Amino acid sequence: MITVLILWEDWADQSLPLPQYQTAGAAGADICANLPPDQRAQGVTLGRMQRLIVPTGLRVEIPKGYEMQIRPRSGLATKYGVTLPNTPGTIDSDYRGSLGVALINLGDAPYRVQHGDRIAQAVIAPV
């Protein structure tokens, strides 16, 4: 059993769920967009071919010998063309900064990320 410590940023909306597995067989835990207070009502728009780091309001402490892989959600990729430009993104065990998710819109239309949207998934893996 691996334990990952998850901490809220001071500004984060703590009513949103922490990363969680949606089913018993899920390999990845869904991560939500946790936007700053001034962006929560309108969300953020990702234009065509635009890249953006979307905040999660979280910091993580991953045990030595492990990494957190940030992976795209297949529904966002197939329905809207929104994916990660650096997939999988790696969060190293010694990183203690803010957890943001780099997204890119490869779709035909702008895509709005709303506060609380599930935007990626995290997988803990040995290294």
PDB file of C-alpha atoms in Angstrom:
ATOM      1  CA  MET A   1       0.000   0.000   0.000  1.00  0.00           C
ATOM      2  CA  ILE A   2       1.446   3.335  -1.095  1.00  0.00           C
ATOM      3  CA  THR A   3       0.432   6.515   0.702  1.00  0.00           C
ATOM      4  CA  VAL A   4       0.440   9.834  -1.142  1.00  0.00           C
ATOM      5  CA  LEU A   5      -0.053  12.895   1.040  1.00  0.00           C
ATOM      6  CA  ILE A   6      -2.360  15.436  -0.617  1.00  0.00           C
ATOM      7  CA  LEU A   7      -2.435  19.018   0.647  1.00  0.00           C
ATOM      8  CA  TRP A   8      -4.775  21.859  -0.311  1.00  0.00           C
ATOM      9  CA  GLU A   9      -3.400  25.197  -1.481  1.00  0.00           C
ATOM     10  CA  ASP A  10      -4.560  28.057   0.785  1.00  0.00           C
ATOM     11  CA  TRP A  11      -6.799  29.522  -1.955  1.00  0.00           C
ATOM     12  CA  ALA A  12      -8.255  26.184  -3.126  1.00  0.00           C
ATOM     13  CA  ASP A  13     -11.942  25.300  -3.058  1.00  0.00           C
ATOM     14  CA  GLN A  14     -11.944  22.409  -0.589  1.00  0.00           C
ATOM     15  CA  SER A  15     -15.522  21.447  -1.458  1.00  0.00           C
ATOM     16  CA  LEU A  16     -14.187  19.797  -4.637  1.00  0.00           C
ATOM     17  CA  PRO A  17     -13.213  16.132  -4.414  1.00  0.00           C
ATOM     18  CA  LEU A  18      -9.624  15.084  -3.930  1.00  0.00           C
ATOM     19  CA  PRO A  19      -8.268  12.835  -6.698  1.00  0.00           C
ATOM     20  CA  GLN A  20     -10.386   9.712  -6.634  1.00  0.00           C
ATOM     21  CA  TYR A  21     -10.934   6.473  -8.490  1.00  0.00           C
ATOM     22  CA  GLN A  22     -14.327   6.379 -10.195  1.00  0.00           C
ATOM     23  CA  THR A  23     -14.627   2.567 -10.213  1.00  0.00           C
ATOM     24  CA  ALA A  24     -13.081  -0.336  -8.325  1.00  0.00           C
ATOM     25  CA  GLY A  25     -11.042  -1.319 -11.389  1.00  0.00           C
ATOM     26  CA  ALA A  26      -9.833   2.180 -12.323  1.00  0.00           C
ATOM     27  CA  ALA A  27      -6.068   2.529 -12.828  1.00  0.00           C
ATOM     28  CA  GLY A  28      -6.089   6.313 -12.498  1.00  0.00           C
ATOM     29  CA  ALA A  29      -7.633   8.724 -10.023  1.00  0.00           C
ATOM     30  CA  ASP A  30      -9.488  11.636 -11.621  1.00  0.00           C
ATOM     31  CA  ILE A  31      -8.120  15.122 -10.951  1.00  0.00           C
ATOM     32  CA  CYS A  32     -10.366  18.194 -10.989  1.00  0.00           C
ATOM     33  CA  ALA A  33      -9.709  21.736 -12.151  1.00  0.00           C
ATOM     34  CA  ASN A  34      -9.659  23.939  -9.056  1.00  0.00           C
ATOM     35  CA  LEU A  35      -9.644  27.454 -10.430  1.00  0.00           C
ATOM     36  CA  PRO A  36      -8.692  30.592  -8.493  1.00  0.00           C
ATOM     37  CA  PRO A  37     -11.672  32.437  -7.011  1.00  0.00           C
ATOM     38  CA  ASP A  38     -11.700  35.114  -9.739  1.00  0.00           C
ATOM     39  CA  GLN A  39     -12.019  32.468 -12.507  1.00  0.00           C
ATOM     40  CA  ARG A  40     -14.499  30.044 -10.931  1.00  0.00           C
ATOM     41  CA  ALA A  41     -17.707  31.561 -12.311  1.00  0.00           C
ATOM     42  CA  GLN A  42     -16.637  31.866 -15.943  1.00  0.00           C
ATOM     43  CA  GLY A  43     -13.997  29.102 -16.178  1.00  0.00           C
ATOM     44  CA  VAL A  44     -11.025  29.357 -18.529  1.00  0.00           C
ATOM     45  CA  THR A  45     -11.160  28.974 -22.294  1.00  0.00           C
ATOM     46  CA  LEU A  46      -8.614  26.919 -24.161  1.00  0.00           C
ATOM     47  CA  GLY A  47      -8.468  28.119 -27.764  1.00  0.00           C
ATOM     48  CA  ARG A  48      -7.633  25.889 -30.706  1.00  0.00           C
ATOM     49  CA  MET A  49      -3.987  24.718 -30.456  1.00  0.00           C
ATOM     50  CA  GLN A  50      -3.587  26.638 -27.182  1.00  0.00           C
ATOM     51  CA  ARG A  51      -1.699  25.184 -24.225  1.00  0.00           C
ATOM     52  CA  LEU A  52      -2.545  26.084 -20.661  1.00  0.00           C
ATOM     53  CA  ILE A  53      -1.608  24.874 -17.192  1.00  0.00           C
ATOM     54  CA  VAL A  54      -4.844  24.375 -15.269  1.00  0.00           C
ATOM     55  CA  PRO A  55      -4.512  24.563 -11.479  1.00  0.00           C
ATOM     56  CA  THR A  56      -5.741  21.768  -9.229  1.00  0.00           C
ATOM     57  CA  GLY A  57      -5.412  23.558  -5.886  1.00  0.00           C
ATOM     58  CA  LEU A  58      -3.270  20.690  -4.660  1.00  0.00           C
ATOM     59  CA  ARG A  59       0.247  19.817  -3.604  1.00  0.00           C
ATOM     60  CA  VAL A  60       1.351  16.200  -3.263  1.00  0.00           C
ATOM     61  CA  GLU A  61       4.044  14.287  -1.418  1.00  0.00           C
ATOM     62  CA  ILE A  62       4.902  11.088  -3.263  1.00  0.00           C
ATOM     63  CA  PRO A  63       7.044   8.426  -1.567  1.00  0.00           C
ATOM     64  CA  LYS A  64      10.650   8.001  -2.713  1.00  0.00           C
ATOM     65  CA  GLY A  65      10.881   5.349  -5.415  1.00  0.00           C
ATOM     66  CA  TYR A  66       7.539   6.372  -6.983  1.00  0.00           C
ATOM     67  CA  GLU A  67       6.219   8.958  -9.397  1.00  0.00           C
ATOM     68  CA  MET A  68       2.782  10.333 -10.133  1.00  0.00           C
ATOM     69  CA  GLN A  69       1.948  10.088 -13.831  1.00  0.00           C
ATOM     70  CA  ILE A  70      -0.579  12.627 -15.101  1.00  0.00           C
ATOM     71  CA  ARG A  71      -2.512  11.212 -18.036  1.00  0.00           C
ATOM     72  CA  PRO A  72      -5.271  12.494 -20.311  1.00  0.00           C
ATOM     73  CA  ARG A  73      -8.901  11.543 -19.877  1.00  0.00           C
ATOM     74  CA  SER A  74      -9.993   9.661 -22.978  1.00  0.00           C
ATOM     75  CA  GLY A  75     -13.438  11.296 -22.989  1.00  0.00           C
ATOM     76  CA  LEU A  76     -11.957  14.795 -23.276  1.00  0.00           C
ATOM     77  CA  ALA A  77      -9.566  13.669 -25.991  1.00  0.00           C
ATOM     78  CA  THR A  78     -12.136  11.887 -28.158  1.00  0.00           C
ATOM     79  CA  LYS A  79     -15.063  14.279 -27.712  1.00  0.00           C
ATOM     80  CA  TYR A  80     -13.224  17.625 -27.750  1.00  0.00           C
ATOM     81  CA  GLY A  81      -9.596  17.047 -28.751  1.00  0.00           C
ATOM     82  CA  VAL A  82      -8.354  18.176 -25.319  1.00  0.00           C
ATOM     83  CA  THR A  83      -5.343  16.217 -24.117  1.00  0.00           C
ATOM     84  CA  LEU A  84      -1.950  16.646 -22.457  1.00  0.00           C
ATOM     85  CA  PRO A  85       0.996  17.894 -24.533  1.00  0.00           C
ATOM     86  CA  ASN A  86       3.477  15.963 -22.346  1.00  0.00           C
ATOM     87  CA  THR A  87       1.759  12.697 -21.715  1.00  0.00           C
ATOM     88  CA  PRO A  88       2.328  11.231 -19.329  1.00  0.00           C
ATOM     89  CA  GLY A  89       3.403  14.173 -17.228  1.00  0.00           C
ATOM     90  CA  THR A  90       5.612  13.146 -14.327  1.00  0.00           C
ATOM     91  CA  ILE A  91       5.462  14.451 -10.769  1.00  0.00           C
ATOM     92  CA  ASP A  92       8.679  13.375  -9.061  1.00  0.00           C
ATOM     93  CA  SER A  93       8.863  12.244  -5.438  1.00  0.00           C
ATOM     94  CA  ASP A  94      10.914  15.308  -4.462  1.00  0.00           C
ATOM     95  CA  TYR A  95       8.569  17.890  -6.053  1.00  0.00           C
ATOM     96  CA  ARG A  96       6.602  19.924  -3.488  1.00  0.00           C
ATOM     97  CA  GLY A  97       5.180  22.732  -5.630  1.00  0.00           C
ATOM     98  CA  SER A  98       1.674  23.334  -6.916  1.00  0.00           C
ATOM     99  CA  LEU A  99       0.143  20.581  -9.016  1.00  0.00           C
ATOM    100  CA  GLY A 100      -1.018  21.935 -12.361  1.00  0.00           C
ATOM    101  CA  VAL A 101      -2.172  20.005 -15.415  1.00  0.00           C
ATOM    102  CA  ALA A 102      -0.849  21.056 -18.813  1.00  0.00           C
ATOM    103  CA  LEU A 103      -3.682  20.829 -21.346  1.00  0.00           C
ATOM    104  CA  ILE A 104      -3.712  21.406 -25.092  1.00  0.00           C
ATOM    105  CA  ASN A 105      -6.749  21.826 -27.326  1.00  0.00           C
ATOM    106  CA  LEU A 106      -6.274  19.899 -30.564  1.00  0.00           C
ATOM    107  CA  GLY A 107      -9.979  20.186 -31.344  1.00  0.00           C
ATOM    108  CA  ASP A 108     -11.845  22.271 -33.907  1.00  0.00           C
ATOM    109  CA  ALA A 109     -13.402  24.700 -31.414  1.00  0.00           C
ATOM    110  CA  PRO A 110     -12.462  26.522 -28.222  1.00  0.00           C
ATOM    111  CA  TYR A 111     -13.016  24.453 -25.082  1.00  0.00           C
ATOM    112  CA  ARG A 112     -14.051  25.913 -21.740  1.00  0.00           C
ATOM    113  CA  VAL A 113     -12.642  24.312 -18.603  1.00  0.00           C
ATOM    114  CA  GLN A 114     -15.101  24.850 -15.769  1.00  0.00           C
ATOM    115  CA  HIS A 115     -14.279  24.900 -12.075  1.00  0.00           C
ATOM    116  CA  GLY A 116     -14.580  21.318 -10.808  1.00  0.00           C
ATOM    117  CA  ASP A 117     -14.265  19.600 -14.219  1.00  0.00           C
ATOM    118  CA  ARG A 118     -12.371  16.318 -14.235  1.00  0.00           C
ATOM    119  CA  ILE A 119      -9.407  17.194 -16.456  1.00  0.00           C
ATOM    120  CA  ALA A 120      -6.852  14.380 -16.080  1.00  0.00           C
ATOM    121  CA  GLN A 121      -6.058  11.252 -14.149  1.00  0.00           C
ATOM    122  CA  ALA A 122      -3.169  10.339 -11.875  1.00  0.00           C
ATOM    123  CA  VAL A 123      -1.416   6.983 -11.722  1.00  0.00           C
ATOM    124  CA  ILE A 124       1.168   6.178  -9.046  1.00  0.00           C
ATOM    125  CA  ALA A 125       3.991   4.069 -10.458  1.00  0.00           C
ATOM    126  CA  PRO A 126       7.314   2.719  -9.174  1.00  0.00           C
ATOM    127  CA  VAL A 127      10.514   4.133 -10.657  1.00  0.00           C
TER     128      VAL A 127
END
